[in-house]
Every structure is written in structure tokens, then in C-alpha cells.
mmCIF file of C-alpha atoms (C1' of nucleotides) in Angstrom:
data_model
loop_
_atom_site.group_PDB
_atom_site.id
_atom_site.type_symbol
_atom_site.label_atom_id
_atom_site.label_comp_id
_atom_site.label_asym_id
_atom_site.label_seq_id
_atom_site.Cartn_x
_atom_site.Cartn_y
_atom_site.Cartn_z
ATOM 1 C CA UNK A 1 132.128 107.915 90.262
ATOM 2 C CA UNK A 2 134.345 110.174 88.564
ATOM 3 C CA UNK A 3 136.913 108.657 86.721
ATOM 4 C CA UNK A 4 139.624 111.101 88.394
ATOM 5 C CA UNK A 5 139.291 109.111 90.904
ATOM 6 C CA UNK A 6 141.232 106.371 89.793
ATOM 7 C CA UNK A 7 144.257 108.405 90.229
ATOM 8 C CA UNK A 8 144.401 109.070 93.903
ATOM 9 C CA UNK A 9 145.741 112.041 95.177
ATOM 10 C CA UNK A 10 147.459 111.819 98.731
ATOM 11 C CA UNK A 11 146.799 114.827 99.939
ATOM 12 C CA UNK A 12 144.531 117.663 99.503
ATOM 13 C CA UNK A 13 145.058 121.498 100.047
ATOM 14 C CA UNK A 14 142.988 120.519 103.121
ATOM 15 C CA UNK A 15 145.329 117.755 104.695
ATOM 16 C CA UNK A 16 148.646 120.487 104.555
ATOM 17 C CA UNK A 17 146.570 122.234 107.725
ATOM 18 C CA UNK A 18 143.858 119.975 108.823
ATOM 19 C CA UNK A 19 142.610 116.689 108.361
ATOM 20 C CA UNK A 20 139.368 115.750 106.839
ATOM 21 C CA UNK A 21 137.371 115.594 110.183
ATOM 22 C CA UNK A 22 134.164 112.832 110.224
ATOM 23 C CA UNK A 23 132.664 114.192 112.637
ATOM 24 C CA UNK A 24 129.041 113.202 113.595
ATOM 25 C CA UNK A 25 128.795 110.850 110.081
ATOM 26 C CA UNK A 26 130.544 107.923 111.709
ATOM 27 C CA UNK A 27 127.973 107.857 114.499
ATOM 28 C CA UNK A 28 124.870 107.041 112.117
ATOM 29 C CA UNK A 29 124.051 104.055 110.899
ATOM 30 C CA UNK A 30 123.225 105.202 108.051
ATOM 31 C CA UNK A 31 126.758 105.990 106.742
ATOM 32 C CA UNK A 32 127.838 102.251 107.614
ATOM 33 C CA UNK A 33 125.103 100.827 105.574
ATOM 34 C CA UNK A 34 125.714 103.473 102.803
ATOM 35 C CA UNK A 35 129.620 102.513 102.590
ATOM 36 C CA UNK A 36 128.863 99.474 102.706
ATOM 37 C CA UNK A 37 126.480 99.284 99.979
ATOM 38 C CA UNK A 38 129.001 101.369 97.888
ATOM 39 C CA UNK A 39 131.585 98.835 98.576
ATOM 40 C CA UNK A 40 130.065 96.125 97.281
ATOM 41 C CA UNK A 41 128.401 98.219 94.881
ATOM 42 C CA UNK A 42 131.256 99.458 93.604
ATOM 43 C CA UNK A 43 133.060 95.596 93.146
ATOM 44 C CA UNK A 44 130.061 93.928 91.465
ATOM 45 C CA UNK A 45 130.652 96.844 88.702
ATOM 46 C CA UNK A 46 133.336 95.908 87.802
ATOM 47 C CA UNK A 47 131.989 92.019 87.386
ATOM 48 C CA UNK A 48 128.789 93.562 85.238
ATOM 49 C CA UNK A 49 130.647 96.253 83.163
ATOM 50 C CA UNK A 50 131.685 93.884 80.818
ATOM 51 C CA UNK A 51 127.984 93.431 79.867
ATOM 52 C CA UNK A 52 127.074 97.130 80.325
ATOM 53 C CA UNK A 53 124.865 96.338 83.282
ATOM 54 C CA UNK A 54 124.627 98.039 86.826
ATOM 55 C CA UNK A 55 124.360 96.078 90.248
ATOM 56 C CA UNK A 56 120.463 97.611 90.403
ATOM 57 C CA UNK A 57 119.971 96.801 86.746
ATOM 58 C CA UNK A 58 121.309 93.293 87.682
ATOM 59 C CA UNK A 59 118.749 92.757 90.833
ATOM 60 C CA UNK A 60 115.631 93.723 88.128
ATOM 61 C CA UNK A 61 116.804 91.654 85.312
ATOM 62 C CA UNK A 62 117.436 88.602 88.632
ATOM 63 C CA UNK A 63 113.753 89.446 89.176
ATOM 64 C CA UNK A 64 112.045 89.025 85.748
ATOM 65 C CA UNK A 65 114.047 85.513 84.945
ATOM 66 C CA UNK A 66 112.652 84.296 88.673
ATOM 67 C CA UNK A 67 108.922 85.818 87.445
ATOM 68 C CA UNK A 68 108.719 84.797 83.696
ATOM 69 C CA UNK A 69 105.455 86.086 82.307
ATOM 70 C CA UNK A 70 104.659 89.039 84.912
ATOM 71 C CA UNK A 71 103.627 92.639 84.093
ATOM 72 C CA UNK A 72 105.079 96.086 84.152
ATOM 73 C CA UNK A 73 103.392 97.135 86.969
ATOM 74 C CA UNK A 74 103.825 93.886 88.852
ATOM 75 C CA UNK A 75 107.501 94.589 88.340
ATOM 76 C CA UNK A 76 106.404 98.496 89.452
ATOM 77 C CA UNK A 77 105.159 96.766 92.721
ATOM 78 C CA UNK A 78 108.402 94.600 93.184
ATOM 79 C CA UNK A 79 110.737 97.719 93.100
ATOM 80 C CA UNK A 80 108.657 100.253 94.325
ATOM 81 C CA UNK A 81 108.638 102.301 91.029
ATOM 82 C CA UNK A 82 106.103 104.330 89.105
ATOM 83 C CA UNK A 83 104.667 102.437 86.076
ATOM 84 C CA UNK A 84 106.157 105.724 83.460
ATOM 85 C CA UNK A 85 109.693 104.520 85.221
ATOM 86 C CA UNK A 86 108.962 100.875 84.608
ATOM 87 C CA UNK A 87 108.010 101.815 80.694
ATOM 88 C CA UNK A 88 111.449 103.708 80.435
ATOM 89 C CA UNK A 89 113.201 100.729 82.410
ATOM 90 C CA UNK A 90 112.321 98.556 79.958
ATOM 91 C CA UNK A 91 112.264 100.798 76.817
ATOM 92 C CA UNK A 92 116.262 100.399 78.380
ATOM 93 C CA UNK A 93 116.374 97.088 78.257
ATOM 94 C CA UNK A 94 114.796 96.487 75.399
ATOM 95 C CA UNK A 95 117.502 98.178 73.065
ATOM 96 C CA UNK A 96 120.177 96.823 74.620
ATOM 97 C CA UNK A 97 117.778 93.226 73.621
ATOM 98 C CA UNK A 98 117.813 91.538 76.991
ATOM 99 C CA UNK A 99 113.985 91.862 78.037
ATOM 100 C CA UNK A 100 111.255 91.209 75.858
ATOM 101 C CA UNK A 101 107.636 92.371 75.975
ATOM 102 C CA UNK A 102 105.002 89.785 74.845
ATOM 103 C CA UNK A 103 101.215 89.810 75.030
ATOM 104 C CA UNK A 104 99.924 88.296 78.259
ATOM 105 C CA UNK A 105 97.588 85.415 77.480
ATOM 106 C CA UNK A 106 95.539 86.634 80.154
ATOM 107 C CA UNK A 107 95.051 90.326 79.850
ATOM 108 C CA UNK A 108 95.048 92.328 76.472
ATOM 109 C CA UNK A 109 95.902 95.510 78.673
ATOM 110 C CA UNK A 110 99.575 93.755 79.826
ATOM 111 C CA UNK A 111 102.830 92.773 78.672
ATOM 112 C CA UNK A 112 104.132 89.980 79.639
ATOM 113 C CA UNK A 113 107.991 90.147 80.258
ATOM 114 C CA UNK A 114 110.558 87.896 80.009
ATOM 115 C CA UNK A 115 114.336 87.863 79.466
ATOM 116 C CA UNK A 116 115.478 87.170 76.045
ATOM 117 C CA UNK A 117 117.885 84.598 74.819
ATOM 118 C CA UNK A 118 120.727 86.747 75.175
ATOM 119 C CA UNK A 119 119.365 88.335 78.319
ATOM 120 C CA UNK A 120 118.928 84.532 79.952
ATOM 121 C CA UNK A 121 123.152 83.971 78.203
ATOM 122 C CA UNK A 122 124.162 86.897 80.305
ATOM 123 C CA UNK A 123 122.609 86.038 83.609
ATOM 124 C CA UNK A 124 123.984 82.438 82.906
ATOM 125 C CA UNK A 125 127.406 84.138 82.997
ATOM 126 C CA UNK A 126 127.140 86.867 85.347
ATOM 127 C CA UNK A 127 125.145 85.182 88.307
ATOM 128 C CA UNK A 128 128.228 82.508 89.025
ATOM 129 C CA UNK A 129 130.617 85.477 88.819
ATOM 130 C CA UNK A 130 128.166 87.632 91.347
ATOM 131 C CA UNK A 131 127.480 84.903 93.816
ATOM 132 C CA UNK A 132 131.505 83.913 93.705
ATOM 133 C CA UNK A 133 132.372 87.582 94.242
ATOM 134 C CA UNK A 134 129.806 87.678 97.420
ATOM 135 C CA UNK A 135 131.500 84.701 98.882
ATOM 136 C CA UNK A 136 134.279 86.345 98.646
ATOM 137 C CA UNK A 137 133.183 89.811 100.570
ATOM 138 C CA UNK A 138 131.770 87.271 103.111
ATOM 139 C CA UNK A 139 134.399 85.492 103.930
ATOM 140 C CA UNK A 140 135.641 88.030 105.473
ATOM 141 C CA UNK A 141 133.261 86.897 108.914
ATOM 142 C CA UNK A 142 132.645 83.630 110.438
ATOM 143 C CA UNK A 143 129.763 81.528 109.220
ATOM 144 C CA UNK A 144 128.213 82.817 112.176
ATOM 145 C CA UNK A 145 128.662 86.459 111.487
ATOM 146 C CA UNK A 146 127.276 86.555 107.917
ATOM 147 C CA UNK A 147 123.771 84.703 109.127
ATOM 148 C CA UNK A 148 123.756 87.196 111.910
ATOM 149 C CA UNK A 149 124.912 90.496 109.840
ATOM 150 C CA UNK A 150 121.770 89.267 107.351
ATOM 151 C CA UNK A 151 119.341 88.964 110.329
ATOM 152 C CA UNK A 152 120.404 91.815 111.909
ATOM 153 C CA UNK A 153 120.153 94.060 108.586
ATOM 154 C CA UNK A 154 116.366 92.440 108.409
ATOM 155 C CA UNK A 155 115.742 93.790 111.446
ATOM 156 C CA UNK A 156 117.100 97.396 110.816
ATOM 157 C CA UNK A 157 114.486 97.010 107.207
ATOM 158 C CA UNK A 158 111.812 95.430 109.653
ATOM 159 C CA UNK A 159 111.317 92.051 108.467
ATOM 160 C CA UNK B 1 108.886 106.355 95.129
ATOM 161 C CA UNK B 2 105.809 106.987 93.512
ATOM 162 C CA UNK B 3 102.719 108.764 94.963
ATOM 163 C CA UNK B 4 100.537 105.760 94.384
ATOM 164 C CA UNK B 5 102.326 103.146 96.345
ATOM 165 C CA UNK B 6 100.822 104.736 99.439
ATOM 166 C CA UNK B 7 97.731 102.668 97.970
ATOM 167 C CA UNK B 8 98.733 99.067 98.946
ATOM 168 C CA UNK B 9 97.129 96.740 96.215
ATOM 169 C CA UNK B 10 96.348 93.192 98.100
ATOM 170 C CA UNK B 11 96.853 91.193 95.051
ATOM 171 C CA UNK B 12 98.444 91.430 91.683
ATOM 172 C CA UNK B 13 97.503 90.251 88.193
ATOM 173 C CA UNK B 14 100.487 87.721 88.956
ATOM 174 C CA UNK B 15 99.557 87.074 92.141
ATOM 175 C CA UNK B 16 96.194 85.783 90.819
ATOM 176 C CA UNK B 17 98.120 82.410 89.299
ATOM 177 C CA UNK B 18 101.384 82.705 91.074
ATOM 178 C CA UNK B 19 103.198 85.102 93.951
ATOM 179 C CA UNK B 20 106.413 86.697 93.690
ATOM 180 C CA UNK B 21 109.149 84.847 93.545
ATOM 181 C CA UNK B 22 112.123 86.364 95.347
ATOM 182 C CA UNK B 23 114.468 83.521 93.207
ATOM 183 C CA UNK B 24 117.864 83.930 93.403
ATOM 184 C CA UNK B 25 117.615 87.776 94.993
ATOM 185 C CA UNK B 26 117.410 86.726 98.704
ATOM 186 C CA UNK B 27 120.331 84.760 98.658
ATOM 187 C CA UNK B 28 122.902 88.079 98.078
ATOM 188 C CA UNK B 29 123.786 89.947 100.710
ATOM 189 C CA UNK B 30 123.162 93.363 98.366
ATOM 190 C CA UNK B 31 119.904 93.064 98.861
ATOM 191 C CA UNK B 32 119.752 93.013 101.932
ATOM 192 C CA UNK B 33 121.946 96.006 102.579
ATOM 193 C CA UNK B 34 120.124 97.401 99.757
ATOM 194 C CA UNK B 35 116.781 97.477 101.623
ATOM 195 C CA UNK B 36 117.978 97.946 105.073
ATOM 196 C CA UNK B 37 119.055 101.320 103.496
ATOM 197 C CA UNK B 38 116.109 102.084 101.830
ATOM 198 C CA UNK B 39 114.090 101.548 104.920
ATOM 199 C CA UNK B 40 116.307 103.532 107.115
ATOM 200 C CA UNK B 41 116.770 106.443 104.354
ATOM 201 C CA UNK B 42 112.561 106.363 103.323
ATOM 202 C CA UNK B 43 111.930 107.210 107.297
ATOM 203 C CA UNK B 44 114.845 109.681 107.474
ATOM 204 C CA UNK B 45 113.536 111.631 104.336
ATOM 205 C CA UNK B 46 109.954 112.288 106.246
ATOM 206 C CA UNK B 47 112.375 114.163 109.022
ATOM 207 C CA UNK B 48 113.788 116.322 107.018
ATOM 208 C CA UNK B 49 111.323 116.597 104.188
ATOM 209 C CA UNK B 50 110.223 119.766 106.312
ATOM 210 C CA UNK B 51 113.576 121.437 105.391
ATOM 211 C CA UNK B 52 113.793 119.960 101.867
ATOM 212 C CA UNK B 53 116.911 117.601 102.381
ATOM 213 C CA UNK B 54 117.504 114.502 101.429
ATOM 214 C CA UNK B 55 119.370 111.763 103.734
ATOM 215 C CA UNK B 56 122.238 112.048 101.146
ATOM 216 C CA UNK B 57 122.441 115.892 101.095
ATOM 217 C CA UNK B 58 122.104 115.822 105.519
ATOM 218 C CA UNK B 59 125.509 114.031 104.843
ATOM 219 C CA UNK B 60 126.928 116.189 102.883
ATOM 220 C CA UNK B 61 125.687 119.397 105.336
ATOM 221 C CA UNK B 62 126.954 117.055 107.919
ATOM 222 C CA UNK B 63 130.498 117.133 106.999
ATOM 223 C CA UNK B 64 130.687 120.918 105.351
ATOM 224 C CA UNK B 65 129.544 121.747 109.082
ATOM 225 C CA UNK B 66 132.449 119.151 110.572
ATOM 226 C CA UNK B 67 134.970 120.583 107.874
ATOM 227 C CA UNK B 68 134.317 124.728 107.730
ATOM 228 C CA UNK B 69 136.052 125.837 105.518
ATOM 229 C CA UNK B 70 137.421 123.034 103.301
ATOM 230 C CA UNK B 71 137.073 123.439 99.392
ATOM 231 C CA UNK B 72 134.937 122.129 96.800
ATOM 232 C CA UNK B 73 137.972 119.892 95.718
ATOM 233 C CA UNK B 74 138.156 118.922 98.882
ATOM 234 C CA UNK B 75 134.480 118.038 99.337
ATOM 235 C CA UNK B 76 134.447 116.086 95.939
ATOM 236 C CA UNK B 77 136.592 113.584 97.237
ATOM 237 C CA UNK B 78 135.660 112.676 100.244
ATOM 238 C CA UNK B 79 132.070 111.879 98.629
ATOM 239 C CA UNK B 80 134.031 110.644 95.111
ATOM 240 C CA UNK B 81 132.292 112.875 93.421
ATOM 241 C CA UNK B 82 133.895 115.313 90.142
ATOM 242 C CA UNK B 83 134.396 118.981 90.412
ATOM 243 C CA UNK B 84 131.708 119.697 88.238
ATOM 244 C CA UNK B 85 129.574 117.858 90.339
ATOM 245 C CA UNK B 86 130.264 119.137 92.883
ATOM 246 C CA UNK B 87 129.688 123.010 91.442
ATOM 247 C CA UNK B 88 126.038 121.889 91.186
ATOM 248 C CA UNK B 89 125.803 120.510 94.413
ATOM 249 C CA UNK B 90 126.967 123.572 95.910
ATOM 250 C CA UNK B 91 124.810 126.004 93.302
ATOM 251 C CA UNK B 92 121.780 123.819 94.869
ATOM 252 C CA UNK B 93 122.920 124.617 98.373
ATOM 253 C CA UNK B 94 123.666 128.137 97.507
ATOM 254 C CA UNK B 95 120.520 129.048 96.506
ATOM 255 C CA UNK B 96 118.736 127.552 99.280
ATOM 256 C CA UNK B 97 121.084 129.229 101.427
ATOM 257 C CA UNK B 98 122.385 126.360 103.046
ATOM 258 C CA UNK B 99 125.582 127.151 102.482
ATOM 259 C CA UNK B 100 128.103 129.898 101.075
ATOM 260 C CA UNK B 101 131.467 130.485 99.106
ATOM 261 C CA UNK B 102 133.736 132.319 100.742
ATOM 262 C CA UNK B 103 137.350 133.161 99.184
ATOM 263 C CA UNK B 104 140.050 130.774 100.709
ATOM 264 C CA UNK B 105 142.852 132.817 102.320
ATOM 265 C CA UNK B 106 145.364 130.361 101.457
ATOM 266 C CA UNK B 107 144.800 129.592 97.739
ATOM 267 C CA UNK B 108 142.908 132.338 95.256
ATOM 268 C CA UNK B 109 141.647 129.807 93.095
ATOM 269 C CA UNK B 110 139.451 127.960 95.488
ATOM 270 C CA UNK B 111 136.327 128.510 97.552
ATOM 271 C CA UNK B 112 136.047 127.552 101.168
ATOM 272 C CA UNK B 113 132.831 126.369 102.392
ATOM 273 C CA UNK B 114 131.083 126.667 105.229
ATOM 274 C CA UNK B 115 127.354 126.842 106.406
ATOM 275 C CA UNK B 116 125.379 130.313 106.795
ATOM 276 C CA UNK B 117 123.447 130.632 109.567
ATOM 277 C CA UNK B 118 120.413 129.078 108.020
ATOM 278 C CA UNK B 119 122.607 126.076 107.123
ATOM 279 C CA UNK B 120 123.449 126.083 111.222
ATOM 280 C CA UNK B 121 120.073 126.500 112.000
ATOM 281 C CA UNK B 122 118.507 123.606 110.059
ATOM 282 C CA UNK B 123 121.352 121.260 111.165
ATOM 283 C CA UNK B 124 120.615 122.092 114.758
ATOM 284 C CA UNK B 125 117.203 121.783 114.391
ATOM 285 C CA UNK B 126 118.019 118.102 112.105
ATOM 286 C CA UNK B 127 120.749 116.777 114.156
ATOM 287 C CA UNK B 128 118.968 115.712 117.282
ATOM 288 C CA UNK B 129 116.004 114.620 115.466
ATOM 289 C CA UNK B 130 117.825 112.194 113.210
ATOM 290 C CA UNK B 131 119.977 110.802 116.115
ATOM 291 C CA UNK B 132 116.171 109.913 118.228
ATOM 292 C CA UNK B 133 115.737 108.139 114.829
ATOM 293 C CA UNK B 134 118.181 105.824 114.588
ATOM 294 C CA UNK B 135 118.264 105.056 118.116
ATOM 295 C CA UNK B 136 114.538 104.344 117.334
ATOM 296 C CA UNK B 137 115.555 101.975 114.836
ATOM 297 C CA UNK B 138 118.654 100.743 116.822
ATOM 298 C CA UNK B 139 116.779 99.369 119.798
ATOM 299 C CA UNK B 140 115.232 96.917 117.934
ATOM 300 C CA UNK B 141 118.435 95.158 118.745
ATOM 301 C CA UNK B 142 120.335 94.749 122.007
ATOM 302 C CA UNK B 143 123.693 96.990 122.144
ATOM 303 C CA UNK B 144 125.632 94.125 121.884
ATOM 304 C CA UNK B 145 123.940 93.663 118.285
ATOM 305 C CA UNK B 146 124.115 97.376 117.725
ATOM 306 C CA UNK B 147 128.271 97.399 117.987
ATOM 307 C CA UNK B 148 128.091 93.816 116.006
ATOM 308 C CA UNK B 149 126.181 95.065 113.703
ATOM 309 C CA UNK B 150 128.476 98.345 112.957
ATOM 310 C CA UNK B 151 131.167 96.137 113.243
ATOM 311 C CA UNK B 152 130.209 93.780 111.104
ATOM 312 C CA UNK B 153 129.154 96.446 108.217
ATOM 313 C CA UNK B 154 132.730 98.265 108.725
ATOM 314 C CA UNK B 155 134.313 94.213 107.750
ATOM 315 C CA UNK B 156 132.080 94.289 104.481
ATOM 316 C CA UNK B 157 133.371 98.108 103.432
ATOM 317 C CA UNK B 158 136.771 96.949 103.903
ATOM 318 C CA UNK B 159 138.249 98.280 107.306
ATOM 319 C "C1'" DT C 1 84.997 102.620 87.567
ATOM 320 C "C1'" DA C 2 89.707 100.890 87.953
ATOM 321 C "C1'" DT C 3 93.877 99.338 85.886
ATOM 322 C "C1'" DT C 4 97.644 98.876 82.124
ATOM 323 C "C1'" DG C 5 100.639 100.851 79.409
ATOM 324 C "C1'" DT C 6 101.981 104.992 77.134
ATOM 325 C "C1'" DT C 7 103.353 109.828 76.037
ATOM 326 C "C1'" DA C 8 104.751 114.529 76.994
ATOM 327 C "C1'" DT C 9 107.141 116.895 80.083
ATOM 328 C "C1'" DA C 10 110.200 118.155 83.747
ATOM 329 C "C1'" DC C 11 113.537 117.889 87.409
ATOM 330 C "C1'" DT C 12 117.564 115.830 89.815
ATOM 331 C "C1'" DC C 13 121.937 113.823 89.688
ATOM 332 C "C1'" DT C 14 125.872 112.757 87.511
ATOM 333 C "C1'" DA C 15 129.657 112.864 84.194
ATOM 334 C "C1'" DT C 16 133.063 114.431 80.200
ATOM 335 C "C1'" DA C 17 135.457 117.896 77.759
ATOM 336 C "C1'" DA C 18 137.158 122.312 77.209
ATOM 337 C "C1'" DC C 19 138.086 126.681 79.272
ATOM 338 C "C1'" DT C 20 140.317 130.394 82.868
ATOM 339 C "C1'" DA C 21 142.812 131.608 86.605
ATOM 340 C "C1'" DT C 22 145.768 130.483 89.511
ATOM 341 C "C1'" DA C 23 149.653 127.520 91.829
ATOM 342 C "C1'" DT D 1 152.649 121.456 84.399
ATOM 343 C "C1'" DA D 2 149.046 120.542 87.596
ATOM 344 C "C1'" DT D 3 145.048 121.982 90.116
ATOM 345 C "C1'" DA D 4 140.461 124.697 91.287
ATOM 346 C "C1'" DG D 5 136.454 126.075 89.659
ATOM 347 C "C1'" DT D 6 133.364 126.795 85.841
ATOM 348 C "C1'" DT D 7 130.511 126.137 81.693
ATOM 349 C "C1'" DA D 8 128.165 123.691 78.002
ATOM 350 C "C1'" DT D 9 126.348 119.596 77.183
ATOM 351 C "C1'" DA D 10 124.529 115.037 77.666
ATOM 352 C "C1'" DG D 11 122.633 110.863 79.601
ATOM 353 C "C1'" DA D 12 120.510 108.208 83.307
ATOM 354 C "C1'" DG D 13 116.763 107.879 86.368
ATOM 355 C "C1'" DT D 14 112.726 109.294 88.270
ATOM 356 C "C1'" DA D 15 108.122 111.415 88.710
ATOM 357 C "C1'" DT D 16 103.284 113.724 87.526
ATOM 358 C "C1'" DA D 17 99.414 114.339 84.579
ATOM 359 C "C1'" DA D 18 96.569 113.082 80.916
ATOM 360 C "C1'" DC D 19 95.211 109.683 77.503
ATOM 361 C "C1'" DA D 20 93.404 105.216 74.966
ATOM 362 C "C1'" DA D 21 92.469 100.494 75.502
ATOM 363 C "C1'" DT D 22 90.784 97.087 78.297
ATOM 364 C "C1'" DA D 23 88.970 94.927 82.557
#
DNA sequence: TATTGTTATACTCTATAACTATA
DNA sequence: TATAGTTATAGAGTATAACAATA
């Protein structure tokens, strides 16, 4: 996101003879789900920036305090990623001290990863704030609604 | 998505003493939308692999071809994107002959952008093909789920 | 033989800052 | 003054291929 954007224009050289036409985009699904995603995206950034962390970077570090002790390429598994991408992920992680790699008890080729004091401190913080912030996105629909928008979005991923 | 995940591995190290735990992950409704979207993009991509597009660039052709015309300014913000982003974009485009520059008649400092005939071709050619797609996906659900579920989606962006 | 982690390398995507030419 | 496009530059993020250590 640029940070131009902040400061909204309203309107473009376009808009003084036409307006920005959608066309086809509003009929796939796949531009709902994308602005959606952005959306929310978008809000839980602001929540994380204080702690320099993204809403993807967030989902990883929820998945190695949940797994204590599992392996790069387990975590490779878990988000689909290439085990030179997990290495760099971590290398990431690493500097900025919230993930730690020790030796696996079981398996001298492994590290075994876990968050580290101040990576467990800033989920401690952040995961209140996160969950808060979803309830309040979702309270936008019904009880109702949210268990069927989740069931129905399983469907779409084919759960 | 790496080139080895086509190789399903049955079981883990971790799995050998303990699956997977989801933990806190399944309980946020970014996840879900998160994978929904992944699954919907990763069978999109093998469409138009055979053209070299990605689901996020048949967007982007999608509303230069709804918009002829309209200037790199233009484009930038309707996918919040900076100018200089927005240069490359096009530079890729350009020199896949997707689309062209033209001079705007109505301002000398900007471009208007439209699709050659290669960039109409593909679309043609895309368009259909994508739309059987997601109504493949869609009729996993009734049409009263389909409209819910757009409906739904549209609450969460914020409309 | 297969897997784990690593390195070297490369490519895409994105942004900021500074520039120019227009408006 | 403000905007459109560009360039130089930089930083994520991702992948492939080849390697040593270990299973």
C-alpha cells in the first residue's frame, strides 16, 4: 500500500469524463474474497505494526507457539512453502529475536523451533487485540451468519 | 508453492510423536478467507498458466479492458497501488504485449491504456474459461448460498 | 537412498525519493 | 503548486539447484 494513499483524492482525470467502470470483476468470486481479505488484512496491520509484524507473519508465528518443538520443514508443510523460504522466514525472525532454533532431541539433521520469550510477550499482547478486532468485523452479521459465512468459505477451499 | 509439494509426504517427523495442531488459527476468520482464496486462486492459476497470468494480473487485464483508456494514475488507485508500481506493472505487460501506451488526448503528461489485440485475444480466450470455473466451484453450494455467501463477504469488506 | 537444513542465485513485487514535463 | 510518469534503488518474499550432514 502506498502511503499516498492515505491522502485520498476525490477524483481522478478519469472521473471528469467517465467513471471507473467494474465491469466483469464484481461478478467473480474471487474479487469478493480478495477485498475481503484486504479488508481485514489491511485492519489487523494496523493492530501488528506496533510490533513490526504482518497479518501472514502473525498466522506463522500463531503456528509455531501451538507446535513447540517442530521442524523447518514441518512448518514448510503447514504453509505450503519451500524449505530455502522457510530458512529465510526464520533467518527473519530470528533477528528481529522472536523464534528460536534449538537442536531437536530427536534428529541431529533438525531444528527444533520455538518462540522466544519476547516472541511468546508479543503474542500474549497481540492475540487479545486480534481476536477483539475479529469480533468486531463479525459483528457486523448475526450469530448465524458468521457460522454460515465460515462454512460456506470451507466449502469454496473444499473442506 | 514449491515444486515438491506435488509429493504428498503421509507423515512428518512431528507427526511421528504429535500432529499438527491448528491452536488458536482456526478460530479467526482470516484464515479462513485466507485459504478459501488460495484454493480458488491455486486452480485459477492452472487456467491461465497457458498464457502466463496470474489470477491477480487477469484482474488487472480485467479492468484495463472495462476502463480503455484510463491512465496509469488512474489504474494505481483503483488497485492502491504507487505510480512507480504501477510503471512496472505496465513495463511487464508491455513487453508481453498485453497491453500498450498510447498518448492521452486530454492531458500530455499521461498515458492511456488499453489492451492490443493480443491483450483482447487472451482475455477472450480467459474470460469464459474462468467464469466455467467459478461456477464449478460455486455449485458446491445452492444459489441461495451463492448470493449469501457474496453477500456476506461484501458485509466483512465494509459495504 | 531419502530427508534436513543451508547457500548461491535469481526473479517478482512492491515501495521511497528525486527528477522532468506538464497542468 | 500539484500531478503524471519515470528512474535509481532497496527490501521483502519466493523459488531452483547443488551441497554436507544425518537418517
Amino acid at each position: 500500500m502506498p502511503a499516498e494513499a492515505t491522502i485520498k483524492r476525490i477524483d481522478s482525470h478519469l472521473s471528469r469524463r467517465a467513471k471507473l467502470q467494474k465491469g466483469l470483476l464484481p461478478g467473480l468470486l474471487g474479487s469478493h474474497l480478495h477485498r475481503a481479505e484486504q479488508a481485514l488484512f489491511g485492519r489487523m496491520q494496523r493492530i501488528l505494526a506496533g510490533h513490526g509484524i504482518t497479518p501472514s507473519e502473525f498466522g506463522i508465528l500463531l503456528l509455531i507457539n501451538d507446535n513447540p518443538g517442530f521442524s523447518q520443514s514441518d512448518l514448510g508443510r503447514a504453509i505450503n512453502a519451500d524449505r530455502s523460504t522457510v530458512v529465510a522466514l526464520i533467518d527473519r525472525f530470528e533477528s528481529r529475536k522472536l523464534v528460536q532454533r534449538q537442536p531437536s532431541p530427536y534428529d541431529r539433521r533438525s531444528h527444533a523451533l520455538r518462540l522466544t520469550e519476547a516472541g511468546q510477550k508479543a503474542m500474549r499482547d497481540l492475540v487479545p487485540q486480534v481476536q477483539k478486532h475479529e469480533q468486531e468485523i463479525l459483528s457486523r452479521l448475526t450469530v448465524d451468519e458468521q457460522t454460515q459465512l465460515i462454512d460456506l468459505l470451507n466449502k469454496i477451499s473444499g473442506e
